[in-house]
Every structure is written in structure tokens, then in C-alpha cells.
Amino acid sequence: MSASEEVKFSLKVVINKEQNKVLFAEVDSNFADVLISFMTLPLGTIVRLLVNHFGDEAPTIGSLNTLYQGLSNLESSHFWTDTGKQILLNARNSFAFLCQKLKLNLDDSEPTKYFACGGGQWCTAVVMNRDDLKCKCGTLFNREKIPKSSKIQTASNNGGVFTKETATFLITDDLQVVPNFAGVCIQILNNLGIRDKKELEERTVPVGLKEIMELLKASLFSRTPLTDVIIHKSQMVSTNIVISQLPQITEDSTTKKMILKAIIRKSTNKVLLAQAYEDFIDFLFSLLTIPLGRVVCLLGSNTCLGGVDNLYRSITNLDTERYLNTKDLKSALLKPQLPPEYLSKNQIFSHTEVMTKPIYGSNMNFVDLNSKSGYVKGPAMFMVTDDLVVTPSSAISSLSLITDLKIPFSDVEELQFEIGMEEALNILKASLMSTSALTDGLKPISKRQVKQEK
């Protein structure tokens, strides 16, 4: 049994006996920290964790599972560097240094390591996570170096990880995290229509790795995650996709645009497949690297993912001075940055990278293995299915797909779309909820096609 499997939390839970429903749970900072850490997990990491834990019974997160599997199946020769594919499949957590301090850390990614050139003090080059590469001077990067602690990391040594060690909280069934006050408790009961304590039952529930993984899953798919995990009563969210209420987007002439050529079935307005250049493929693969909290931020707290939006809003509402470990943590959690080497020149969202940490006792120059050139080699054309499986472009394969679906050619047309920030956000949101991410993501803009090619 691993150390993580032995970890147990003790939750005091209040249940509505008649409805057999969890109303709220009282938790300490250790449990609250684990719950908040969900916001730091990249989307690809969440897919991988759920597949590894649940196996064949793993849930399908929209089109992200097929996007991840398609990336896994794509030959490494399509990427600019030999590490390009792997850093996408195993996206690093920019909060890894903090998550290692959690009582139970779900993220199985390796912590970032720093290796300096072994050529001596005259060479100051440093790379991350690779001790098998040679420096330009011909010497291996084989001297592991220790980075200095950031302000956030140093402050966390005072106790607790994201929240103060002495803090306690109430967590509602839909993952609202609020201060543990009697008045707040009464307000929750009043809001739920509870008038008599006889309707309530108090339980002390042990929660370990199994339950935390169930909670991660339920937070994405259910409006009642605590009830699902503690009483095993599932209430899945609707899968009807409505792309609306996205943040106001201001684009100018300098905003990046990508071209997508979509093969559409005219009778159903459904995308059968699409062709795109490497910049759009970079965009799709980069979705797997975005932390969950960043996704909620991009979509204006309107992801439609179970209790995720409530958890994000709870962090927004928490008193920084009283409950969070440092002043910098709230903004960092609400708008997580990408780790170093994860920004692509083809990025369309306004991501930023965590600054590379200084190294103890040295003035090192970091070598960027990605070089901001993007992940996928170009110029090149790729095929993308409606559920975001990426493969090399092939006219014969495209024709075979349409033929296999027994769709008459007269019912097929090609439309060309310009994909900017607004369209990218639509596709991101659809990818979270739908196995037809292109069809649902392009619906709001289908009337604004650039041109139709015959």
C-alpha cells in the first residue's frame, strides 16, 4: 500500500435524512488544501489521473480523453523537439512545489529538476528535467541544482499549504467553501429549507485516496459531489451544450487568427472532420496543459462543470488575510500560470509562464528547449475529428471516413473558418462537455464563415 493510499481525512458531515443528501461537511485546512489543489491540475493531468485510477470505468470528459489519446498515438517525429510530445502528455503543475506539501497530493507528475552544464564555472547554461542532453560546449547537463524558494513557497513553510493551518471550513454539497461559523451554518440550512434539527443526521466519515478521486470526478460531472461520494447517489450534469455567457472579448487587427477547413454534413450541420495547420493543432494540444483554475478564469466562471465553478468562486470570496497562506496565493490560484517552457508562439489565449527560479549560489542562464517555436512541426496539415482526434492529413483517409459513414457527397460541403479568441473559447468550452467539440464549438460562429470552397 502506497503512502497516499494510507492517508485518511475525517469529515464531520450533516445529512438530510429524508432526502438522503449531504448538506455540508466541516473540514480542516488539510482537506480544504486538497480540494483547492484541483484548481492547479492541468486538464491533461486530470484525464490521465482519472484513466489511471478508474481504468475502463474512467469518465469521458467531453473530447479531452480522445484529444489526449490522439496525442499519445501521434508519432514523435511530428514535434519540433524530442521532448515536445512528452511535456504535453505529462503537463507539469506550476504549483508542484506546493502540492508536494499536501497531506494527499493527487498530481503524479515528476517535480521540476534543474541541471547545470558540467563543464565548470565558465559555462552557466541550465536546462530543466533533462540530464541526458549535451550543452553547446559539448558537456552533459549533469549537475543537479537547487532552486531558491519563491515567496509563496517560503510562506507555506509556516503551516498549511494554500490555507492557514488553523483555519476550518464548511463545504456545501455543490462545493462552495465558506468560513466555519455557526451563523453561516444556519444560513445554509435556511437556504435549503431546513427548519428542524430532527431532519438532520450528523456523521463522521473517513475519506482517503479512493474518495478524493471520486470527488475529483464528481466535481466535474455532478451538481452534488459530496452526496455522490459519501452516499453514492449520482446526479450527473446535463450534457446539452449551450455556448453562451462567455467573457466579453475585445479583438483587434493584431489578434492571432487560425484557419480551419471543416467538412460539414449539410443536412445536420455536423462537422465530420476538419483540416488545419500546425498552429491550430498547437492550440488543441495546449488545452491539455491549461490548469483547471485557468480554464474557469478564461470562461468567466461558466464552465458548466459540476461544482468546479462554485469552488473557484469560493476562492474568490475567501478573506485573503484570514484564510489564505499568503497575499499572492489568491491571484495565483484564480489565474494559474503555465510552467516554464510551456508557452508556444502559437498560443491564442493570454497565458503567462511562471518565471524560472533563481539557482542557489549561481548566476545561471536557462536554455529553453521549446524555444517558443511551438510544439508541432510546420508547415504541415493535419486532420481533426469532431471529438478532437488529431492525425496527419490524408485526402484518402478523409474520403474513406465519409464513405464509411455512408453519407452522399451531395450532402457534404467544406467551410473555412477563422479561429480567433472568441472561437477558441467556444471550442475550449465545448471540449469540456461534448464529444462533438468542433460541431458544438463552431455553432455560434457557423453563420460567420469566411468563405465556402467548392
CSV table of C-alpha atoms in Angstrom, one decimal:
chain,number,residue,atom,x,y,z
A,1,MET,CA,0.0,0.0,0.0
A,2,SER,CA,1.4,3.4,-1.0
A,3,ALA,CA,1.7,6.3,1.4
A,4,SER,CA,-1.1,8.2,-0.4
A,5,GLU,CA,-3.4,5.2,-0.1
A,6,GLU,CA,-2.9,5.2,3.7
A,7,VAL,CA,-3.8,8.9,4.2
A,8,LYS,CA,-7.2,9.5,5.8
A,9,PHE,CA,-9.2,12.6,6.5
A,10,SER,CA,-12.1,12.8,9.0
A,11,LEU,CA,-15.1,14.8,7.8
A,12,LYS,CA,-18.0,15.8,10.0
A,13,VAL,CA,-21.0,15.6,7.7
A,14,VAL,CA,-24.5,16.9,8.1
A,15,ILE,CA,-27.1,14.9,6.1
A,16,ASN,CA,-30.8,15.4,5.3
A,17,LYS,CA,-32.2,12.1,6.5
A,18,GLU,CA,-35.4,12.3,4.4
A,19,GLN,CA,-33.7,13.2,1.2
A,20,ASN,CA,-30.6,11.1,1.9
A,21,LYS,CA,-28.5,14.1,0.8
A,22,VAL,CA,-25.3,15.7,2.2
A,23,LEU,CA,-26.0,19.3,3.2
A,24,PHE,CA,-22.4,20.3,4.2
A,25,ALA,CA,-19.2,19.0,5.7
A,26,GLU,CA,-16.9,20.5,8.3
A,27,VAL,CA,-13.3,20.2,7.3
A,28,ASP,CA,-9.8,21.3,8.4
A,29,SER,CA,-7.2,23.1,6.3
A,30,ASN,CA,-5.6,19.8,5.2
A,31,PHE,CA,-8.8,18.7,3.4
A,32,ALA,CA,-9.5,22.2,2.1
A,33,ASP,CA,-6.0,22.4,0.6
A,34,VAL,CA,-6.5,19.2,-1.3
A,35,LEU,CA,-9.8,20.4,-2.7
A,36,ILE,CA,-8.3,23.7,-3.7
A,37,SER,CA,-5.4,21.9,-5.4
A,38,PHE,CA,-7.9,20.7,-8.0
A,39,MET,CA,-7.7,24.2,-9.5
A,40,THR,CA,-3.9,23.7,-10.1
A,41,LEU,CA,-4.2,20.5,-12.1
A,42,PRO,CA,-3.8,20.8,-15.9
A,43,LEU,CA,-6.6,19.3,-18.0
A,44,GLY,CA,-4.4,16.6,-19.4
A,45,THR,CA,-3.3,15.6,-15.9
A,46,ILE,CA,-6.9,15.2,-14.8
A,47,VAL,CA,-7.6,13.0,-17.8
A,48,ARG,CA,-4.6,10.8,-17.0
A,49,LEU,CA,-5.3,10.6,-13.3
A,50,LEU,CA,-8.9,9.5,-13.9
A,51,VAL,CA,-7.9,6.9,-16.5
A,52,ASN,CA,-5.2,5.5,-14.3
A,53,HIS,CA,-7.4,5.3,-11.3
A,54,PHE,CA,-10.7,4.2,-12.8
A,55,GLY,CA,-9.4,2.2,-15.8
A,56,ASP,CA,-12.1,1.1,-18.1
A,57,GLU,CA,-14.7,2.8,-15.9
A,58,ALA,CA,-13.0,6.2,-16.3
A,59,PRO,CA,-15.4,9.0,-17.2
A,60,THR,CA,-15.2,10.8,-20.5
A,61,ILE,CA,-14.5,14.5,-20.1
A,62,GLY,CA,-16.1,15.8,-23.3
A,63,SER,CA,-13.5,15.5,-26.1
A,64,LEU,CA,-10.4,15.7,-23.8
A,65,ASN,CA,-10.0,12.0,-23.5
A,66,THR,CA,-9.8,11.5,-27.3
A,67,LEU,CA,-7.6,14.5,-27.7
A,68,TYR,CA,-5.2,13.1,-25.1
A,69,GLN,CA,-5.3,9.6,-26.7
A,70,GLY,CA,-4.8,11.1,-30.2
A,71,LEU,CA,-1.8,13.0,-28.9
A,72,SER,CA,-0.4,9.8,-27.4
A,73,ASN,CA,-0.8,7.9,-30.7
A,74,LEU,CA,0.8,10.7,-32.8
A,75,GLU,CA,4.4,10.0,-33.9
A,76,SER,CA,7.0,12.0,-32.1
A,77,SER,CA,8.5,12.9,-35.4
A,78,HIS,CA,5.7,15.5,-35.8
A,79,PHE,CA,7.1,17.6,-32.9
A,80,TRP,CA,9.9,20.1,-33.1
A,81,THR,CA,11.8,18.5,-30.1
A,82,ASP,CA,12.0,15.0,-28.8
A,83,THR,CA,10.5,16.3,-25.5
A,84,GLY,CA,7.6,18.2,-27.2
A,85,LYS,CA,5.1,15.3,-27.1
A,86,GLN,CA,6.1,14.2,-23.6
A,87,ILE,CA,5.7,17.6,-22.0
A,88,LEU,CA,2.2,17.7,-23.4
A,89,LEU,CA,1.2,14.2,-22.3
A,90,ASN,CA,2.7,14.9,-18.8
A,91,ALA,CA,1.9,18.6,-18.3
A,92,ARG,CA,3.6,20.0,-15.3
A,93,ASN,CA,1.8,21.7,-12.5
A,94,SER,CA,3.1,25.3,-11.8
A,95,PHE,CA,2.1,24.7,-8.2
A,96,ALA,CA,4.0,21.4,-7.9
A,97,PHE,CA,6.4,22.8,-5.2
A,98,LEU,CA,3.3,23.5,-3.0
A,99,CYS,CA,1.3,20.4,-3.9
A,100,GLN,CA,4.2,18.2,-2.7
A,101,LYS,CA,3.4,19.5,0.8
A,102,LEU,CA,-0.3,18.4,0.7
A,103,LYS,CA,-1.4,15.7,3.0
A,104,LEU,CA,-2.6,13.9,-0.1
A,105,ASN,CA,-1.2,15.0,-3.5
A,106,LEU,CA,-3.1,13.7,-6.5
A,107,ASP,CA,-0.7,15.0,-9.0
A,108,ASP,CA,1.7,12.2,-10.1
A,109,SER,CA,3.9,14.5,-12.2
A,110,GLU,CA,7.6,14.5,-11.5
A,111,PRO,CA,8.8,17.7,-9.8
A,112,THR,CA,10.8,20.0,-11.9
A,113,LYS,CA,14.6,19.4,-11.7
A,114,TYR,CA,17.3,21.7,-12.8
A,115,PHE,CA,20.6,20.5,-14.3
A,116,ALA,CA,23.6,22.7,-15.0
A,117,CYS,CA,26.3,22.1,-17.5
A,118,GLY,CA,29.1,20.0,-16.1
A,119,GLY,CA,31.8,21.9,-17.9
A,120,GLY,CA,32.7,24.1,-15.0
A,121,GLN,CA,32.0,27.6,-13.7
A,122,TRP,CA,32.8,29.2,-17.0
A,123,CYS,CA,29.6,27.7,-18.6
A,124,THR,CA,26.4,28.9,-16.9
A,125,ALA,CA,23.8,27.0,-19.0
A,126,VAL,CA,21.0,25.2,-17.2
A,127,VAL,CA,18.1,23.0,-18.5
A,128,MET,CA,15.1,21.7,-16.8
A,129,ASN,CA,14.3,18.0,-16.3
A,130,ARG,CA,16.9,16.7,-18.7
A,131,ASP,CA,20.3,15.3,-17.6
A,132,ASP,CA,20.9,13.4,-20.8
A,133,LEU,CA,21.5,16.4,-23.1
A,134,LYS,CA,24.7,18.0,-24.1
A,135,CYS,CA,25.5,21.7,-23.8
A,136,LYS,CA,26.8,23.6,-26.8
A,137,CYS,CA,30.2,23.3,-25.2
A,138,GLY,CA,29.9,19.5,-25.5
A,139,THR,CA,29.5,18.7,-21.8
A,140,LEU,CA,26.5,16.9,-20.4
A,141,PHE,CA,24.0,18.8,-18.2
A,142,ASN,CA,24.7,16.5,-15.2
A,143,ARG,CA,25.0,18.8,-12.2
A,144,GLU,CA,21.6,19.0,-10.4
A,145,LYS,CA,21.0,22.4,-8.9
A,146,ILE,CA,18.6,23.5,-6.2
A,147,PRO,CA,16.3,26.5,-7.0
A,148,LYS,CA,15.6,29.2,-4.5
A,149,SER,CA,12.2,29.2,-2.8
A,150,SER,CA,9.6,31.7,-4.1
A,151,LYS,CA,7.7,34.0,-1.8
A,152,ILE,CA,4.7,31.7,-1.9
A,153,GLN,CA,6.7,28.6,-1.2
A,154,THR,CA,8.6,30.2,1.7
A,155,ALA,CA,5.4,31.4,3.3
A,156,SER,CA,3.9,28.0,3.1
A,157,ASN,CA,6.5,26.7,5.5
A,158,ASN,CA,4.7,28.5,8.3
A,159,GLY,CA,2.0,25.8,8.2
A,160,GLY,CA,-0.7,24.8,5.8
A,161,VAL,CA,-0.4,24.9,2.0
A,162,PHE,CA,-3.0,27.1,0.4
A,163,THR,CA,-5.0,27.9,3.5
A,164,LYS,CA,-3.8,28.8,7.0
A,165,GLU,CA,-3.1,25.7,9.2
A,166,THR,CA,-5.6,26.7,11.9
A,167,ALA,CA,-8.5,27.5,9.5
A,168,THR,CA,-11.6,25.3,9.3
A,169,PHE,CA,-14.3,25.5,6.7
A,170,LEU,CA,-17.8,24.3,5.7
A,171,ILE,CA,-18.1,22.7,2.3
A,172,THR,CA,-21.6,22.5,0.8
A,173,ASP,CA,-22.8,19.7,-1.4
A,174,ASP,CA,-22.1,21.7,-4.5
A,175,LEU,CA,-18.5,22.6,-3.4
A,176,GLN,CA,-19.0,26.1,-2.0
A,177,VAL,CA,-16.2,26.6,0.6
A,178,VAL,CA,-17.2,29.1,3.3
A,179,PRO,CA,-15.8,30.0,6.8
A,180,ASN,CA,-16.8,27.7,9.6
A,181,PHE,CA,-19.2,29.9,11.6
A,182,ALA,CA,-22.4,29.0,13.3
A,183,GLY,CA,-24.2,31.8,11.5
A,184,VAL,CA,-23.0,30.6,8.1
A,185,CYS,CA,-24.2,27.1,9.1
A,186,ILE,CA,-27.7,28.3,9.9
A,187,GLN,CA,-27.8,30.4,6.7
A,188,ILE,CA,-27.0,27.3,4.7
A,189,LEU,CA,-29.8,25.3,6.4
A,190,ASN,CA,-32.3,28.2,5.9
A,191,ASN,CA,-31.4,28.4,2.2
A,192,LEU,CA,-32.0,24.7,1.9
A,193,GLY,CA,-35.4,24.9,3.6
A,194,ILE,CA,-34.4,23.0,6.7
A,195,ARG,CA,-36.5,24.1,9.7
A,196,ASP,CA,-36.0,21.4,12.3
A,197,LYS,CA,-32.9,19.7,13.6
A,198,LYS,CA,-34.8,16.4,13.6
A,199,GLU,CA,-34.4,16.4,9.8
A,200,LEU,CA,-30.7,16.2,10.2
A,201,GLU,CA,-28.2,13.5,10.9
A,202,GLU,CA,-24.5,14.0,11.8
A,203,ARG,CA,-21.9,11.5,10.7
A,204,THR,CA,-18.1,11.3,10.9
A,205,VAL,CA,-16.9,10.0,7.6
A,206,PRO,CA,-13.3,8.7,6.8
A,207,VAL,CA,-12.1,9.9,3.4
A,208,GLY,CA,-9.0,8.6,1.7
A,209,LEU,CA,-7.5,8.4,-1.8
A,210,LYS,CA,-10.4,6.5,-3.3
A,211,GLU,CA,-12.9,9.1,-2.1
A,212,ILE,CA,-10.8,12.0,-3.1
A,213,MET,CA,-10.5,10.6,-6.7
A,214,GLU,CA,-14.3,10.1,-6.6
A,215,LEU,CA,-14.6,13.7,-5.5
A,216,LEU,CA,-12.4,14.9,-8.3
A,217,LYS,CA,-14.6,13.0,-10.8
A,218,ALA,CA,-17.8,14.2,-9.2
A,219,SER,CA,-16.6,17.8,-9.1
A,220,LEU,CA,-16.6,17.7,-13.0
A,221,PHE,CA,-19.8,15.8,-13.6
A,222,SER,CA,-22.2,16.4,-10.7
A,223,ARG,CA,-24.1,19.2,-9.0
A,224,THR,CA,-24.0,17.2,-5.8
A,225,PRO,CA,-20.4,16.0,-5.4
A,226,LEU,CA,-20.4,15.3,-1.7
A,227,THR,CA,-23.6,13.3,-1.8
A,228,ASP,CA,-22.2,11.3,-4.7
A,229,VAL,CA,-19.0,10.4,-2.8
A,230,ILE,CA,-20.4,9.9,0.7
A,231,ILE,CA,-23.8,8.4,-0.1
A,232,HIS,CA,-23.1,7.1,-3.6
A,233,LYS,CA,-26.0,8.9,-5.2
A,234,SER,CA,-25.1,10.3,-8.6
A,235,GLN,CA,-26.7,13.3,-10.1
A,236,MET,CA,-24.9,14.0,-13.4
A,237,VAL,CA,-24.9,17.4,-15.1
A,238,SER,CA,-26.8,17.8,-18.3
A,239,THR,CA,-24.7,17.2,-21.5
A,240,ASN,CA,-26.7,19.7,-23.6
A,241,ILE,CA,-24.2,22.1,-24.9
A,242,VAL,CA,-25.1,25.8,-24.9
A,243,ILE,CA,-22.2,28.1,-25.7
A,244,SER,CA,-23.2,31.4,-24.0
A,245,GLN,CA,-22.3,34.0,-21.5
A,246,LEU,CA,-18.6,33.8,-22.3
A,247,PRO,CA,-16.5,36.8,-21.1
A,248,GLN,CA,-16.6,39.9,-23.4
A,249,ILE,CA,-13.8,39.6,-25.9
A,250,THR,CA,-12.0,42.5,-27.4
A,251,GLU,CA,-10.1,41.7,-30.5
A,252,ASP,CA,-8.1,44.0,-32.8
A,253,SER,CA,-6.3,43.6,-36.1
A,254,THR,CA,-3.3,42.1,-34.3
A,255,THR,CA,-5.2,39.3,-32.7
A,256,LYS,CA,-4.0,35.9,-33.9
A,257,LYS,CA,-6.3,34.1,-36.3
A,258,MET,CA,-6.1,30.4,-37.3
A,259,ILE,CA,-7.7,28.8,-40.4
A,260,LEU,CA,-9.8,25.7,-40.0
A,261,LYS,CA,-11.3,24.0,-43.0
A,262,ALA,CA,-14.3,21.9,-41.9
A,263,ILE,CA,-16.1,19.2,-43.8
A,264,ILE,CA,-19.7,19.6,-42.8
A,265,ARG,CA,-22.8,17.4,-43.3
A,266,LYS,CA,-25.3,19.9,-44.7
A,267,SER,CA,-28.4,18.1,-43.5
A,268,THR,CA,-27.3,18.0,-39.9
A,269,ASN,CA,-24.8,20.9,-39.8
A,270,LYS,CA,-22.4,18.4,-38.1
A,271,VAL,CA,-18.6,18.6,-38.5
A,272,LEU,CA,-17.4,15.3,-40.0
A,273,LEU,CA,-13.7,16.2,-39.9
A,274,ALA,CA,-11.5,19.3,-40.3
A,275,GLN,CA,-8.2,20.2,-41.7
A,276,ALA,CA,-5.9,22.6,-40.0
A,277,TYR,CA,-2.3,23.8,-40.0
A,278,GLU,CA,0.1,23.3,-37.2
A,279,ASP,CA,-0.9,26.5,-35.3
A,280,PHE,CA,-4.4,25.1,-34.7
A,281,ILE,CA,-3.0,21.8,-33.6
A,282,ASP,CA,-0.7,23.6,-31.2
A,283,PHE,CA,-3.8,25.3,-29.8
A,284,LEU,CA,-5.7,22.0,-29.4
A,285,PHE,CA,-2.8,20.2,-27.7
A,286,SER,CA,-2.1,23.2,-25.4
A,287,LEU,CA,-5.6,22.8,-24.0
A,288,LEU,CA,-4.2,19.8,-22.1
A,289,THR,CA,-1.7,22.0,-20.4
A,290,ILE,CA,-4.1,24.6,-19.0
A,291,PRO,CA,-4.7,24.4,-15.2
A,292,LEU,CA,-8.4,23.9,-14.3
A,293,GLY,CA,-8.4,27.2,-12.5
A,294,ARG,CA,-7.2,29.0,-15.6
A,295,VAL,CA,-9.9,27.3,-17.6
A,296,VAL,CA,-12.6,28.7,-15.2
A,297,CYS,CA,-11.0,32.1,-15.4
A,298,LEU,CA,-11.0,32.1,-19.2
A,299,LEU,CA,-14.6,31.0,-19.3
A,300,GLY,CA,-15.8,33.6,-16.8
A,301,SER,CA,-16.7,31.0,-14.1
A,302,ASN,CA,-19.1,29.4,-16.5
A,303,THR,CA,-17.6,26.1,-17.4
A,304,CYS,CA,-20.8,24.1,-16.7
A,305,LEU,CA,-18.6,21.5,-14.9
A,306,GLY,CA,-20.3,20.2,-11.9
A,307,GLY,CA,-19.1,22.0,-8.8
A,308,VAL,CA,-15.9,23.4,-10.3
A,309,ASP,CA,-17.3,26.9,-10.8
A,310,ASN,CA,-18.5,27.1,-7.2
A,311,LEU,CA,-15.1,26.0,-5.9
A,312,TYR,CA,-13.4,28.7,-8.0
A,313,ARG,CA,-15.9,31.4,-6.8
A,314,SER,CA,-15.3,30.3,-3.2
A,315,ILE,CA,-11.6,31.0,-3.6
A,316,THR,CA,-12.5,34.4,-4.9
A,317,ASN,CA,-14.7,35.1,-1.9
A,318,LEU,CA,-12.3,33.9,0.8
A,319,ASP,CA,-10.7,36.6,3.0
A,320,THR,CA,-7.1,36.5,1.9
A,321,GLU,CA,-5.6,37.8,5.2
A,322,ARG,CA,-7.6,35.5,7.4
A,323,TYR,CA,-7.8,32.2,5.5
A,324,LEU,CA,-5.1,32.1,2.8
A,325,ASN,CA,-1.5,31.4,3.5
A,326,THR,CA,-0.1,34.4,1.5
A,327,LYS,CA,-1.4,37.6,-0.2
A,328,ASP,CA,-0.1,36.3,-3.5
A,329,LEU,CA,-1.9,33.0,-3.4
A,330,LYS,CA,-5.4,34.1,-4.3
A,331,SER,CA,-4.4,35.8,-7.6
A,332,ALA,CA,-2.1,32.8,-8.4
A,333,LEU,CA,-4.9,30.3,-7.8
A,334,LEU,CA,-7.5,32.3,-9.7
A,335,LYS,CA,-5.3,32.8,-12.7
A,336,PRO,CA,-2.7,30.0,-12.6
A,337,GLN,CA,0.3,30.4,-14.9
A,338,LEU,CA,1.9,27.8,-17.1
A,339,PRO,CA,5.2,26.3,-16.0
A,340,PRO,CA,8.4,27.4,-17.9
A,341,GLU,CA,8.8,26.0,-21.4
A,342,TYR,CA,5.0,25.6,-22.0
A,343,LEU,CA,4.3,28.8,-23.9
A,344,SER,CA,4.0,28.3,-27.7
A,345,LYS,CA,4.4,31.0,-30.3
A,346,ASN,CA,1.0,29.8,-31.5
A,347,GLN,CA,-0.8,30.5,-28.2
A,348,ILE,CA,-4.1,32.3,-28.7
A,349,PHE,CA,-5.0,32.7,-25.0
A,350,SER,CA,-3.2,35.3,-22.9
A,351,HIS,CA,-1.3,32.8,-20.9
A,352,THR,CA,1.9,33.7,-19.0
A,353,GLU,CA,4.7,31.5,-17.7
A,354,VAL,CA,5.9,31.2,-14.2
A,355,MET,CA,9.3,32.9,-14.1
A,356,THR,CA,12.3,30.5,-13.9
A,357,LYS,CA,13.5,30.3,-10.4
A,358,PRO,CA,17.0,31.6,-9.4
A,359,ILE,CA,19.5,28.9,-8.6
A,360,TYR,CA,21.3,28.9,-5.3
A,361,GLY,CA,24.9,30.1,-5.4
A,362,SER,CA,25.0,30.8,-9.2
A,363,ASN,CA,24.0,33.2,-12.0
A,364,MET,CA,22.7,30.7,-14.5
A,365,ASN,CA,21.3,31.1,-18.0
A,366,PHE,CA,18.4,28.9,-18.8
A,367,VAL,CA,18.2,27.1,-22.1
A,368,ASP,CA,14.6,27.0,-23.4
A,369,LEU,CA,14.3,23.6,-25.1
A,370,ASN,CA,11.0,24.6,-26.6
A,371,SER,CA,12.3,27.9,-27.9
A,372,LYS,CA,8.8,29.3,-28.2
A,373,SER,CA,8.7,27.7,-31.7
A,374,GLY,CA,5.5,25.8,-31.0
A,375,TYR,CA,5.1,22.1,-30.4
A,376,VAL,CA,4.2,20.7,-33.8
A,377,LYS,CA,6.4,20.9,-36.8
A,378,GLY,CA,5.3,23.0,-39.7
A,379,PRO,CA,4.3,24.0,-42.2
A,380,ALA,CA,2.1,20.9,-42.1
A,381,MET,CA,-1.5,20.0,-42.4
A,382,PHE,CA,-3.4,17.7,-40.0
A,383,MET,CA,-6.9,16.1,-39.8
A,384,VAL,CA,-9.1,16.7,-36.8
A,385,THR,CA,-12.2,14.7,-36.0
A,386,ASP,CA,-15.2,16.2,-34.3
A,387,ASP,CA,-14.0,14.8,-31.0
A,388,LEU,CA,-10.6,16.3,-31.5
A,389,VAL,CA,-8.5,13.3,-32.5
A,390,VAL,CA,-5.5,14.6,-34.5
A,391,THR,CA,-3.9,12.6,-37.3
A,392,PRO,CA,-1.6,13.6,-40.2
A,393,SER,CA,-3.6,14.9,-43.1
A,394,SER,CA,-4.7,12.4,-45.8
A,395,ALA,CA,-7.2,13.0,-48.6
A,396,ILE,CA,-7.7,9.3,-49.0
A,397,SER,CA,-8.4,8.8,-45.3
A,398,SER,CA,-10.8,11.7,-45.4
A,399,LEU,CA,-12.7,10.2,-48.3
A,400,SER,CA,-12.8,6.8,-46.6
A,401,LEU,CA,-14.3,8.3,-43.4
A,402,ILE,CA,-17.1,9.9,-45.4
A,403,THR,CA,-17.7,6.7,-47.4
A,404,ASP,CA,-17.7,4.6,-44.2
A,405,LEU,CA,-20.4,6.9,-42.8
A,406,LYS,CA,-22.5,6.2,-45.9
A,407,ILE,CA,-23.0,9.9,-46.5
A,408,PRO,CA,-23.7,11.0,-50.0
A,409,PHE,CA,-21.2,13.5,-51.4
A,410,SER,CA,-24.1,15.8,-52.3
A,411,ASP,CA,-24.8,16.2,-48.5
A,412,VAL,CA,-21.2,17.4,-47.8
A,413,GLU,CA,-19.6,20.8,-48.1
A,414,GLU,CA,-16.4,22.4,-47.0
A,415,LEU,CA,-16.5,25.6,-44.9
A,416,GLN,CA,-13.5,27.7,-44.0
A,417,PHE,CA,-13.4,29.4,-40.6
A,418,GLU,CA,-11.2,32.0,-39.0
A,419,ILE,CA,-10.5,31.0,-35.4
A,420,GLY,CA,-9.7,33.8,-33.1
A,421,MET,CA,-10.0,34.3,-29.3
A,422,GLU,CA,-13.8,34.1,-29.2
A,423,GLU,CA,-13.9,30.9,-31.3
A,424,ALA,CA,-11.1,29.3,-29.4
A,425,LEU,CA,-13.0,29.9,-26.1
A,426,ASN,CA,-16.1,28.3,-27.7
A,427,ILE,CA,-14.1,25.2,-28.7
A,428,LEU,CA,-12.5,25.1,-25.2
A,429,LYS,CA,-15.9,25.1,-23.5
A,430,ALA,CA,-17.3,22.5,-25.9
A,431,SER,CA,-14.3,20.3,-25.4
A,432,LEU,CA,-15.1,20.1,-21.7
A,433,MET,CA,-18.7,18.9,-22.2
A,434,SER,CA,-19.2,17.4,-25.6
A,435,THR,CA,-17.8,14.5,-27.7
A,436,SER,CA,-18.6,16.7,-30.7
A,437,ALA,CA,-16.4,19.6,-29.7
A,438,LEU,CA,-16.0,21.1,-33.2
A,439,THR,CA,-19.7,20.9,-34.1
A,440,ASP,CA,-20.7,22.5,-30.8
A,441,GLY,CA,-17.8,24.9,-30.6
A,442,LEU,CA,-18.4,26.2,-34.1
A,443,LYS,CA,-22.2,26.5,-33.8
A,444,PRO,CA,-22.2,30.1,-32.5
A,445,ILE,CA,-20.0,31.2,-35.5
A,446,SER,CA,-21.2,29.0,-38.3
A,447,LYS,CA,-23.0,31.9,-39.8
A,448,ARG,CA,-19.8,33.9,-39.9
A,449,GLN,CA,-17.8,31.7,-42.2
A,450,VAL,CA,-15.1,33.4,-44.1
A,451,LYS,CA,-15.8,31.7,-47.4
A,452,GLN,CA,-17.1,28.5,-48.9
A,453,GLU,CA,-14.8,26.5,-51.1
A,454,LYS,CA,-16.2,24.3,-53.8
